[in-house]
Short mmCIF file of C-alpha atoms and ligand atoms in Angstrom, two decimals:
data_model
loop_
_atom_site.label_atom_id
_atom_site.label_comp_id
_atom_site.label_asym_id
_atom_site.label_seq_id
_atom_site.Cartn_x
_atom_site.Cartn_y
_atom_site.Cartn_z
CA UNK N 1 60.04 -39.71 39.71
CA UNK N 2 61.99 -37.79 37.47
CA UNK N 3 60.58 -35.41 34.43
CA UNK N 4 62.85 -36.84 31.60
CA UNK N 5 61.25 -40.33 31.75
CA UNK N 6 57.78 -39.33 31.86
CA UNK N 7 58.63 -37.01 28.45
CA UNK N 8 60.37 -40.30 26.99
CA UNK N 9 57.53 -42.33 28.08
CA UNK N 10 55.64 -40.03 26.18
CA UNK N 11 57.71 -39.93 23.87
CA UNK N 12 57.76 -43.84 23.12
CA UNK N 13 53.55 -43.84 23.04
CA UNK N 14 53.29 -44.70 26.73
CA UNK N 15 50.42 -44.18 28.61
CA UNK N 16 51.06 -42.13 31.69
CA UNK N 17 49.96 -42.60 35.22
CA UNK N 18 47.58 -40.49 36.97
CA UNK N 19 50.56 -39.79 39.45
CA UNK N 20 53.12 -38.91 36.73
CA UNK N 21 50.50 -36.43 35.22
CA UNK N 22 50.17 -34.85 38.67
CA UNK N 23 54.05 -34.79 39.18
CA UNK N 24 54.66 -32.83 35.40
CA UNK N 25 51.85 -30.54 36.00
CA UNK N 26 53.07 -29.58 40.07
CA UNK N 27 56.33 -29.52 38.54
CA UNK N 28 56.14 -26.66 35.73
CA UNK N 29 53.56 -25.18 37.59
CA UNK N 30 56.02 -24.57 40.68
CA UNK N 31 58.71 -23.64 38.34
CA UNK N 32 60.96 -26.87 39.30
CA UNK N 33 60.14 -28.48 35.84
CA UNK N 34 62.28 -26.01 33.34
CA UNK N 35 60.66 -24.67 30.26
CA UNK N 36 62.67 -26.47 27.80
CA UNK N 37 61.24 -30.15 29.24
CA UNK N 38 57.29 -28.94 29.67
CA UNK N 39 57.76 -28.18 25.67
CA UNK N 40 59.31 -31.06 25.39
CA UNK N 41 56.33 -33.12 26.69
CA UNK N 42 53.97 -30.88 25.53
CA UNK N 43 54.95 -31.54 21.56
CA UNK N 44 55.26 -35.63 22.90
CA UNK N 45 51.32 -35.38 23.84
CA UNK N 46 50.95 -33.53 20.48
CA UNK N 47 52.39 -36.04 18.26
CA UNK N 48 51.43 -39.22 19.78
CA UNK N 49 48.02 -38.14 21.77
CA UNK N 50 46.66 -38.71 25.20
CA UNK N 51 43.53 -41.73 26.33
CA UNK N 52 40.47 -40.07 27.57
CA UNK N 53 41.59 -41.07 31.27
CA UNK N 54 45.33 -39.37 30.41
CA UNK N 55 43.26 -36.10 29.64
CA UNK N 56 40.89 -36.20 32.66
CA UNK N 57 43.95 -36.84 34.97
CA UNK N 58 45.46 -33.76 32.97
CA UNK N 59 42.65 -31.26 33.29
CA UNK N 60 41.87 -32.37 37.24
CA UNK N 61 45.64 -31.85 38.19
CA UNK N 62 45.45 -28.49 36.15
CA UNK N 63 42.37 -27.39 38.48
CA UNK N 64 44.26 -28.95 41.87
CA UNK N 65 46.73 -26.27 40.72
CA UNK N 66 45.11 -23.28 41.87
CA UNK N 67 41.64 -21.81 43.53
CA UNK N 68 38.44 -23.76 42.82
CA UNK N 69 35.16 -21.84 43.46
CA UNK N 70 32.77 -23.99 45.20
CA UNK N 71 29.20 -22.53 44.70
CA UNK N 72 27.26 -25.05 46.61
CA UNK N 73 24.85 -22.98 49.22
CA UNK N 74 24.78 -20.58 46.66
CA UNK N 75 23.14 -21.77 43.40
CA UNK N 76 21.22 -25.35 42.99
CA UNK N 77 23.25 -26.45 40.35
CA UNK N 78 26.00 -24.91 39.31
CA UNK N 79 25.73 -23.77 34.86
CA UNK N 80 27.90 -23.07 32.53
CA UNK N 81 28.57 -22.40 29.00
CA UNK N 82 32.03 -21.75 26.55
CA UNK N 83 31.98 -21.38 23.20
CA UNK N 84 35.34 -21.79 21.06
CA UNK N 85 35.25 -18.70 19.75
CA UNK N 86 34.52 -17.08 16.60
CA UNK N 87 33.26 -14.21 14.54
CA UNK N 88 30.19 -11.81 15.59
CA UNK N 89 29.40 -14.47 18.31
CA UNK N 90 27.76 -12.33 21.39
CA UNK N 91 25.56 -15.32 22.72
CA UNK N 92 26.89 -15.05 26.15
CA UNK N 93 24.65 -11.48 26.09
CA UNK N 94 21.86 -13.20 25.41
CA UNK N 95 21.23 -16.71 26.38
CA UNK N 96 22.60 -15.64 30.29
CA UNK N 97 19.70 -13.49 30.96
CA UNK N 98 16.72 -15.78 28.92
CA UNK N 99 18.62 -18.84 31.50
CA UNK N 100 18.18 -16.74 34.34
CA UNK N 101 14.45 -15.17 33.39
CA UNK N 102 13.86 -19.42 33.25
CA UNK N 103 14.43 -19.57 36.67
CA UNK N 104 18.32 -20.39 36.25
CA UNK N 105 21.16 -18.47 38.16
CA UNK N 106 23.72 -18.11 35.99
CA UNK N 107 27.04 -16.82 36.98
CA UNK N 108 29.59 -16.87 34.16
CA UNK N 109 33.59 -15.95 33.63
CA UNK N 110 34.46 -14.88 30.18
CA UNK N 111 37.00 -13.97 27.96
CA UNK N 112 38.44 -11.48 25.78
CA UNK N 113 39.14 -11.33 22.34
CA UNK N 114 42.23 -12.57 20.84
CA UNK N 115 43.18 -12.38 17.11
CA UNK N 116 40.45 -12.90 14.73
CA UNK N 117 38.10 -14.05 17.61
CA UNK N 118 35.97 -11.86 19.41
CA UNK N 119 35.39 -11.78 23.38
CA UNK N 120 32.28 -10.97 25.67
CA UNK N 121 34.03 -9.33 28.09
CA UNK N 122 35.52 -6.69 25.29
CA UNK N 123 31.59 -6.55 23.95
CA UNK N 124 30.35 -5.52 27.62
CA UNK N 125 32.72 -3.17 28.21
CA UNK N 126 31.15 -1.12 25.74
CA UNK N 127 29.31 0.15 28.42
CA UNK N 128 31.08 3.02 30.81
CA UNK N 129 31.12 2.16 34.06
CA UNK N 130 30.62 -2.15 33.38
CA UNK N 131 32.99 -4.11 35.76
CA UNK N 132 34.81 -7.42 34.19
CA UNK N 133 37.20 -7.23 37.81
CA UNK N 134 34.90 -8.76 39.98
CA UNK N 135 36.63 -10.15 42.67
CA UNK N 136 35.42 -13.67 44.15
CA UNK N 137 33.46 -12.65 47.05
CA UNK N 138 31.92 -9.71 44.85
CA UNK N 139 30.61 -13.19 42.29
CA UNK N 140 29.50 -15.12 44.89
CA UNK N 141 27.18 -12.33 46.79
CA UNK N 142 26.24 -11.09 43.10
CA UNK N 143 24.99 -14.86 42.15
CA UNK N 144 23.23 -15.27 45.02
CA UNK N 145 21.22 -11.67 45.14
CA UNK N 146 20.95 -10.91 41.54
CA UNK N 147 21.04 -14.72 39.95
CA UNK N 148 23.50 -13.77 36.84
CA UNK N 149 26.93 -12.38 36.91
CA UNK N 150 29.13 -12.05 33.35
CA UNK N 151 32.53 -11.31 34.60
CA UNK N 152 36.33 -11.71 33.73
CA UNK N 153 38.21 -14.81 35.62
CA UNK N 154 38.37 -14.20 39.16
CA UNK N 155 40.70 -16.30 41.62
CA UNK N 156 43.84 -17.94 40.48
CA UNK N 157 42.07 -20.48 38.87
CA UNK N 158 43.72 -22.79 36.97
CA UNK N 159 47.28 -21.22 37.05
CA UNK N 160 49.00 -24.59 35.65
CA UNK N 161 47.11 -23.85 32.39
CA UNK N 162 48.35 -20.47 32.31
CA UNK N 163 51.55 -21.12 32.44
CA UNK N 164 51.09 -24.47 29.83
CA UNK N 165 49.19 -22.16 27.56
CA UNK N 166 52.20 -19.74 27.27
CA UNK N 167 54.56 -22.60 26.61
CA UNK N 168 52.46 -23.93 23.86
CA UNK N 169 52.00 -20.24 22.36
CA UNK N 170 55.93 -20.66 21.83
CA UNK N 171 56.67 -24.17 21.02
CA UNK N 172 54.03 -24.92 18.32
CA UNK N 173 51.99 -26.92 20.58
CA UNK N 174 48.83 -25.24 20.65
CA UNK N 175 46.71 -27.54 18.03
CA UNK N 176 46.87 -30.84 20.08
CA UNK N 177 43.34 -31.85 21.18
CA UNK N 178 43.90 -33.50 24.59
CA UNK N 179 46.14 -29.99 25.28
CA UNK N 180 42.92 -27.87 24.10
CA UNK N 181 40.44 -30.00 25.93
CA UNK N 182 41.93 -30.10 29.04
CA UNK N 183 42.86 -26.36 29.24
CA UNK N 184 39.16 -25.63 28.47
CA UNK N 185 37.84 -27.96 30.92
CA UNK N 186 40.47 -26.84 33.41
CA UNK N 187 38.69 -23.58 33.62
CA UNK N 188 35.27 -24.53 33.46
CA UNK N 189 35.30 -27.15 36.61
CA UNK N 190 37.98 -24.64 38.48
CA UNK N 191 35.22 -22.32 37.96
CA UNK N 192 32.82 -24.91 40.05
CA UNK N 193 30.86 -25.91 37.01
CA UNK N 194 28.58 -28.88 36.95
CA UNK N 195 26.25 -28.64 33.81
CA UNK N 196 28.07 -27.32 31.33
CA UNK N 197 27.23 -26.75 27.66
CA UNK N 198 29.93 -26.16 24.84
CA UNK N 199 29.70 -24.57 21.49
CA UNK N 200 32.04 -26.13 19.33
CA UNK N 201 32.73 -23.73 16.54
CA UNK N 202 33.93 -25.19 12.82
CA UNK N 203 34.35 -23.77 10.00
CA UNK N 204 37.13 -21.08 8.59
CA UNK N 205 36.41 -18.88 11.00
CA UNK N 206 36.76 -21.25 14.07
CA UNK N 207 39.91 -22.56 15.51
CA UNK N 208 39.09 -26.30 14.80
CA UNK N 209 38.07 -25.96 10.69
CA UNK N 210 36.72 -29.19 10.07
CA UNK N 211 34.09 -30.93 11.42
CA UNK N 212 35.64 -34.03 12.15
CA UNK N 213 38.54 -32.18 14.08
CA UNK N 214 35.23 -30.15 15.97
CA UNK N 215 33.54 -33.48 16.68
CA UNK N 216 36.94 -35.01 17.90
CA UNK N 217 37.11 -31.89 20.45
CA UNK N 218 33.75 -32.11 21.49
CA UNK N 219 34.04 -35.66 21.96
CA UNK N 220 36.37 -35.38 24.29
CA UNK N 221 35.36 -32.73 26.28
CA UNK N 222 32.38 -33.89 26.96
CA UNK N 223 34.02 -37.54 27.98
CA UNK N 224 36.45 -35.14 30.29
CA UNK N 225 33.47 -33.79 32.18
CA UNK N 226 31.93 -37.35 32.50
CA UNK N 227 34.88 -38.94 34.36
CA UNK N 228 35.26 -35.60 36.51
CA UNK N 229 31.78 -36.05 37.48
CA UNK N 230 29.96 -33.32 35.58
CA UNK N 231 27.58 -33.21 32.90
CA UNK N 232 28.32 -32.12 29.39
CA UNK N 233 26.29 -31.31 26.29
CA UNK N 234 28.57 -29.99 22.97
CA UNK N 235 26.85 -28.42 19.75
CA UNK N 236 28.94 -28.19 16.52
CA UNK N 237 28.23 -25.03 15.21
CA UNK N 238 28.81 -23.61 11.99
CA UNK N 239 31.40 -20.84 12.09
CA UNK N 240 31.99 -20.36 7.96
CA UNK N 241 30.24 -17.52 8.12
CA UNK N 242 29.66 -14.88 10.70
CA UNK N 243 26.95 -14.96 13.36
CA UNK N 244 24.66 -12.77 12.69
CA UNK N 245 24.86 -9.12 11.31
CA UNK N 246 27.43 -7.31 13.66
CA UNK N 247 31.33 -7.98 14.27
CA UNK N 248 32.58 -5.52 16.68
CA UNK N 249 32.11 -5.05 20.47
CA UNK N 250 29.50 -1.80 20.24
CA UNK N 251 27.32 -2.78 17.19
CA UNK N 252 27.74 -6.72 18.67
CA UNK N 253 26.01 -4.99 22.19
CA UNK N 254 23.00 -3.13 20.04
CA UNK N 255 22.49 -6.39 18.21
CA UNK N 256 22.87 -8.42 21.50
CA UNK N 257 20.29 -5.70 23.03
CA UNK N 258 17.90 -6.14 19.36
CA UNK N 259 17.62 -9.81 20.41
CA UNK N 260 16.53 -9.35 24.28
CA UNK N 261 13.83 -7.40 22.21
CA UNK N 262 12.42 -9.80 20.84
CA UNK N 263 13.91 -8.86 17.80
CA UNK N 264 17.65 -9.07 15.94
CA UNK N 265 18.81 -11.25 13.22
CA UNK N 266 16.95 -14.80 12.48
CA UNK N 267 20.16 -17.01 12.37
CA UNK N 268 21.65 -15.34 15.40
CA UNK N 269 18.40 -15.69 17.67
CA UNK N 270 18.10 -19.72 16.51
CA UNK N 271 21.44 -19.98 17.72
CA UNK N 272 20.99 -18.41 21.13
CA UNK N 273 18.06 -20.31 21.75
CA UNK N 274 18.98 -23.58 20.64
CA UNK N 275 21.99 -22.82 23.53
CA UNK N 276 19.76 -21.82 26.15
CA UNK N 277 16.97 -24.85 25.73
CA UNK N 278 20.50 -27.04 26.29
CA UNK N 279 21.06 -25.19 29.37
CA UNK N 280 17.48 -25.06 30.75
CA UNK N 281 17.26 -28.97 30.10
CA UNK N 282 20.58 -29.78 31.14
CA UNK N 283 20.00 -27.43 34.42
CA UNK N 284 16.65 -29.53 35.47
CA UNK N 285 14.72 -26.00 34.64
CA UNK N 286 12.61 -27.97 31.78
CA UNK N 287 11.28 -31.29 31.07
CA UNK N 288 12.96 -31.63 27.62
CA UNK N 289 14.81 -29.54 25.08
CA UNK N 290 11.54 -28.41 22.95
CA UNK N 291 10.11 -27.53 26.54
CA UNK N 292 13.20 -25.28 27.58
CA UNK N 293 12.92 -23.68 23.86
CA UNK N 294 9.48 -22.84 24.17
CA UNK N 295 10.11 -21.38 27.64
CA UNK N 296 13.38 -19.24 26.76
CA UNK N 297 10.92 -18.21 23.64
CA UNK N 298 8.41 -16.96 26.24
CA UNK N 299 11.11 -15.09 28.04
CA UNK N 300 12.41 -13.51 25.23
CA UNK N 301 8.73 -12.22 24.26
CA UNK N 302 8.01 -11.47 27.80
CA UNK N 303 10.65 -8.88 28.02
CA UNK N 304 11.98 -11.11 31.21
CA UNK N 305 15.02 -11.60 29.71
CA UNK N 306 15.46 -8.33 28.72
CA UNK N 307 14.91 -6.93 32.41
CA UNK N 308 17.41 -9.66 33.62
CA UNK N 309 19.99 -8.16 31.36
CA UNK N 310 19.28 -4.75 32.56
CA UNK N 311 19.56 -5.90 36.31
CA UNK N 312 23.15 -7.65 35.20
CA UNK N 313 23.86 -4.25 33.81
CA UNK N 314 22.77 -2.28 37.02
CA UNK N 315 24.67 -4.85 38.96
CA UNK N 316 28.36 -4.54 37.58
CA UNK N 317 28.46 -1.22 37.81
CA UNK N 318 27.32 0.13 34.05
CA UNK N 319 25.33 3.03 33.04
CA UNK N 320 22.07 1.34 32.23
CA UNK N 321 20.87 4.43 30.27
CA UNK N 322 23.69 3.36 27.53
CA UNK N 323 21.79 -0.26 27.09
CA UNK N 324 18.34 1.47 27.52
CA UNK N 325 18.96 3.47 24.32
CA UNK N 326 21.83 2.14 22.95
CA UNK N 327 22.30 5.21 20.37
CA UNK N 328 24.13 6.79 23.34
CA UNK N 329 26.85 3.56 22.64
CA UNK N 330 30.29 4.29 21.25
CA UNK N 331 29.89 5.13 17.79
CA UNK N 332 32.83 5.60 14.65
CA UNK N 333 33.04 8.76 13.00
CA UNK N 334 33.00 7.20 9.47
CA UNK N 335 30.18 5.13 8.35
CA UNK N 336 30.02 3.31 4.42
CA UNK N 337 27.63 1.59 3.26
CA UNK N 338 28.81 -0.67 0.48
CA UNK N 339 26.93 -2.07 -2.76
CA UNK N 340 26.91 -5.40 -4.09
CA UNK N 341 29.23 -5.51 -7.15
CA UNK N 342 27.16 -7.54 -8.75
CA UNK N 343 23.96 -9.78 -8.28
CA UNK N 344 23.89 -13.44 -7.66
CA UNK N 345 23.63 -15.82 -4.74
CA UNK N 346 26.14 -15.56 -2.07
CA UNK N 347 28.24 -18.57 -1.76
CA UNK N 348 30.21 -17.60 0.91
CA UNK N 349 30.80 -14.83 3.20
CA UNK N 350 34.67 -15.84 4.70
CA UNK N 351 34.36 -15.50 8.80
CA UNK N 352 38.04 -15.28 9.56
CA UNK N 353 38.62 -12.86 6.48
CA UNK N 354 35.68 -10.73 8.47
CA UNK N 355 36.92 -11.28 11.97
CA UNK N 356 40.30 -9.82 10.86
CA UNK N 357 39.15 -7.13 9.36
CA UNK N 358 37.22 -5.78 12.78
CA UNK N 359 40.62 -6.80 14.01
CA UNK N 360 42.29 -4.49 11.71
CA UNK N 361 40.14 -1.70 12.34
CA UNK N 362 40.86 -1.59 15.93
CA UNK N 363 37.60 -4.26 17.23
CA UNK N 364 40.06 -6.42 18.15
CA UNK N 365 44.02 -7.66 19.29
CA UNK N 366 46.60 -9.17 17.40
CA UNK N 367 48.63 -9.10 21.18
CA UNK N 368 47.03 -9.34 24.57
CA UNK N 369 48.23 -6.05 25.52
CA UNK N 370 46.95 -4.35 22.28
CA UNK N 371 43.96 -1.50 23.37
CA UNK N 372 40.56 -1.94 21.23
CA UNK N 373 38.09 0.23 19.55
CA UNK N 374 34.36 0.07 21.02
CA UNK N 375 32.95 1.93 18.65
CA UNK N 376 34.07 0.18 15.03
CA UNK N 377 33.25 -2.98 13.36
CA UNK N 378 31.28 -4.44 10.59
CA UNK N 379 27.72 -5.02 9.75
CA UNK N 380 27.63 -8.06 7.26
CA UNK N 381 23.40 -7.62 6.10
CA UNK N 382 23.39 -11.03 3.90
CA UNK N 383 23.89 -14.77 4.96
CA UNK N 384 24.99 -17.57 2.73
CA UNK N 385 22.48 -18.44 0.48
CA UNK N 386 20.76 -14.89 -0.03
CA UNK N 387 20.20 -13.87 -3.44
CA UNK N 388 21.30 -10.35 -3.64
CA UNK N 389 20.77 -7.54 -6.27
CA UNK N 390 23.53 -6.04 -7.64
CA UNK N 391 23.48 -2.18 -5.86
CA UNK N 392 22.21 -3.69 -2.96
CA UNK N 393 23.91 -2.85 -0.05
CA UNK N 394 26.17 -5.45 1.39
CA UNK N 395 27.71 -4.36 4.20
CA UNK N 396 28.55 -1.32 6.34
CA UNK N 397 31.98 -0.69 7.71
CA UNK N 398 32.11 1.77 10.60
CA UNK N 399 35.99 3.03 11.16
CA UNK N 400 37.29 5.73 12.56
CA UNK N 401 40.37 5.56 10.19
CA UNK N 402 39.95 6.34 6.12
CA UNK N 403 43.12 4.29 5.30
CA UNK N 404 41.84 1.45 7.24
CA UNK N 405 38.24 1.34 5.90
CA UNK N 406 39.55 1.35 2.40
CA UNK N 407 41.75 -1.66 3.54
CA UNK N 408 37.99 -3.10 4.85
CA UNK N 409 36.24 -2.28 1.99
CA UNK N 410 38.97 -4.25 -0.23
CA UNK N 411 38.79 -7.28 1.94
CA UNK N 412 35.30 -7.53 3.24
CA UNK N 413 34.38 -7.23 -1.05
CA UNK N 414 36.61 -10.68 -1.41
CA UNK N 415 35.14 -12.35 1.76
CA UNK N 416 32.21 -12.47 -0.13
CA UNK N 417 31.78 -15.29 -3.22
CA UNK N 418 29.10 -15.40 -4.92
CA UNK N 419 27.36 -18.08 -7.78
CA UNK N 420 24.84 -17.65 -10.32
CA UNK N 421 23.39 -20.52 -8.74
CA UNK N 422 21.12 -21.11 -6.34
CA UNK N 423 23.23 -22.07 -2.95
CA UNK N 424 21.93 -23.71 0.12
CA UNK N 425 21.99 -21.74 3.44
CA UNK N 426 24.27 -22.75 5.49
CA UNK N 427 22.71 -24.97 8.68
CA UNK N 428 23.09 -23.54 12.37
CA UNK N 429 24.53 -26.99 13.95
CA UNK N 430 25.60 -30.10 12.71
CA UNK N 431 25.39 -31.96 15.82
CA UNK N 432 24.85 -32.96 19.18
CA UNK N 433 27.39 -34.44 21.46
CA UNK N 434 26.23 -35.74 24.54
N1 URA V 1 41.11 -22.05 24.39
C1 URA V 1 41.64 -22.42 25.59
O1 URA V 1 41.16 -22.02 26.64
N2 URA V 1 42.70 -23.26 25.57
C2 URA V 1 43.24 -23.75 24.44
O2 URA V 1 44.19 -24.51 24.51
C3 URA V 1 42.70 -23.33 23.22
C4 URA V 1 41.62 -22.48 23.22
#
């Protein structure tokens, strides 16, 4: 078998074999398949697509590539969840803990944050002393004594996609779908999972902006996990506007922490629980999805969950007192509060246009080595739809830079549209995939 005719095969709108996928992918993963040809093919599969089969054979030979945790003897049935990213989404923080208070272990590797898009990992280490390193014996025992575990990858897992990913970064071939599918789904099953739920983000703040482009993902990640043998559940989520109030790993904790209370913003708390009733169901922990809501309801009142989160906390090494009263969290030395300009109905409140200005305040990274800022971020107080009062205030920045939160102010002011109109809230989901 040789590399060049699989890329022309490609190339010509061939289907390839399950043998030739496995040949490219041990190929540029041991470094005997050059650079210059894994672009090559990777831009082929961008322009003229992959089946569903061509993508499962993609994503298994990706996981053959590397370390596969195998969690059976430790948990019943093995969860997981992975949202697409976005702006001011912490649900990781919350729906883990209401899972596990259901009964659920729940032992999860996250991300962090990477241009506009936030990351869990970055919004627990706002906690001194919290451990993202765990190593893979550290998960395992953790999973099985404590039932939840929200840690950075451990393992080689998945190195082929790695190395893929990197390519693509340089060659203008991240946006192809079976190339995003399969690198998420890589991960996931490398990562042992059997029940998996996915929250497709669209919108302008989410990396697929339509819906039909979000559906088309979905779609076939969920058709991935089917032929791997797994089970799969996607929910297209809005991501036009920010979830909930706070963007920014500190102020995204304290609302994270608000909502294990019981409490925190409306939209933000639908959204977690409409996440963890897909879990519970999916997981065999409830009889239907309205069943799992009402019981991940009942564990957010009981203050279950919020003891769960607490023993996750204790567990990974933070300083529980910061989550206990979370005043004690990092916190920016300049604080404004900014009025409406005017009154009206808010049309729109831009998410990327808000994720990039955390970003530019120092929340996030524009580069992978770039350091972050705990402590600042924004608190958006409206959603879409809210009729506001001119005077009112509209959001908060909190910087620790006066040159930078005048650049905020400028560009949070123009994320927001507004109408004289009455506007329709935006909805939560616009789907089910299954
Ligand atoms: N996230 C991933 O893990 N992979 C992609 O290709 C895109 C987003």
């Amino acid at each position: 078998m040789r590399a060049i005719d699989i890329i022309r095969k490609k190339r010509d709108k061939g289907t390839l074999t399950n043998e030739e996928i496995k040949f490219f992918v041990e190929g540029f993963t041991r470094g005997e398949i050059p650079d210059y040809q894994a672009s090559s093919w990777a831009m082929a599969v961008l322009l003229n697509g992959m089946t569903p089969q061509e993508t499962t054979d993609l994503t298994l030979a990706m996981v053959a590539s590397g370390d596969t945790l195998d969690l059976s003897g430790v948990v019943e049935v093995v969860m997981d969840k992975h949202s697409t990213g976005g702006v001011g989404d912490k649900t990781s923080l919350v729906v883990e803990p209401v899972v596990a208070a259901c009964g659920l272990p729940f032992g999860k590797m996250s991300g962090r944050g990477l241009g506009f898009s936030g990351g869990t990992l970055d919004k627990m280490e706002s906690i001194p002393g919290y451990r993202c390193d765990l190593t893979t014996e550290e998960f395992i025992k953790q999973l099985k004594e404590v039932g939840l575990v929200l840690t950075g990858q451990s393992g080689d897992l998945a190195p082929a996609d790695g190395i893929l990913y990197a390519l693509r970064d340089v060659s203008g071939t991240v946006p192809s779908l079976p190339l995003i599918a399969s690198s998420i789904m890589s991960k996931k099953i490398a990562a042992g999972a059997q029940r998996i739920v996915l929250d497709v983000k669209t919108g302008v703040g989410a990396f697929m902006e339509t819906l039909d482009d979000a559906r088309a993902l979905a779609e076939s990640m969920v058709k991935i996990a089917e032929l791997a043998g797994r089970k799969a559940v996607a929910l297209l989520a809005d991501m036009n506007q920010p979830l909930g109030i706070a963007v920014g790993n500190a102020l995204e904790l304290k609302e994270a922490i608000d909502t294990l209370h019981d409490g925190g913003p409306a939209q933000f708390r639908a959204h977690c629980l409409v996440i963890a009733s897909h879990l519970l169901f999916l997981g065999g922990a409830a009889d239907s999805v309205e069943d799992a809501r009402q019981k991940a309801e009942a564990e957010l009142q009981s203050g279950k969950a919020w003891e769960r989160f607490r023993d996750l906390v204790i567990a990974q090494g933070g300083d529980v007192s910061y989550v206990d009263d979370p005043e004690l969290l990092p916190k920016a030395s300049l604080i404004e509060h900014v009025p409406a300009p005017r009154g009206g109905y808010l049309s729109g409140i831009h998410a990327r246009i808000v994720g990039e200005t955390a970003v530019l305040l120092g929340a996030g990274r524009e580069k992978k080595s770039d350091l972050i800022d705990h402590a600042v971020g924004i608190l958006i107080h409206h959603i879409v739809g809210d009729k506001v009062e001119a005077g009112q205030i509209l959001f908060s920045i909190h910087a620790n830079d006066q040159n930078l939160l005048v650049q905020a102010r400028e560009r949070l002011l123009e994320a927001h549209t507004w109408s004289d109109k009455p506007v329709e809230p935006l909805p939560l989901f616009y789907g089910v995939v299954k």
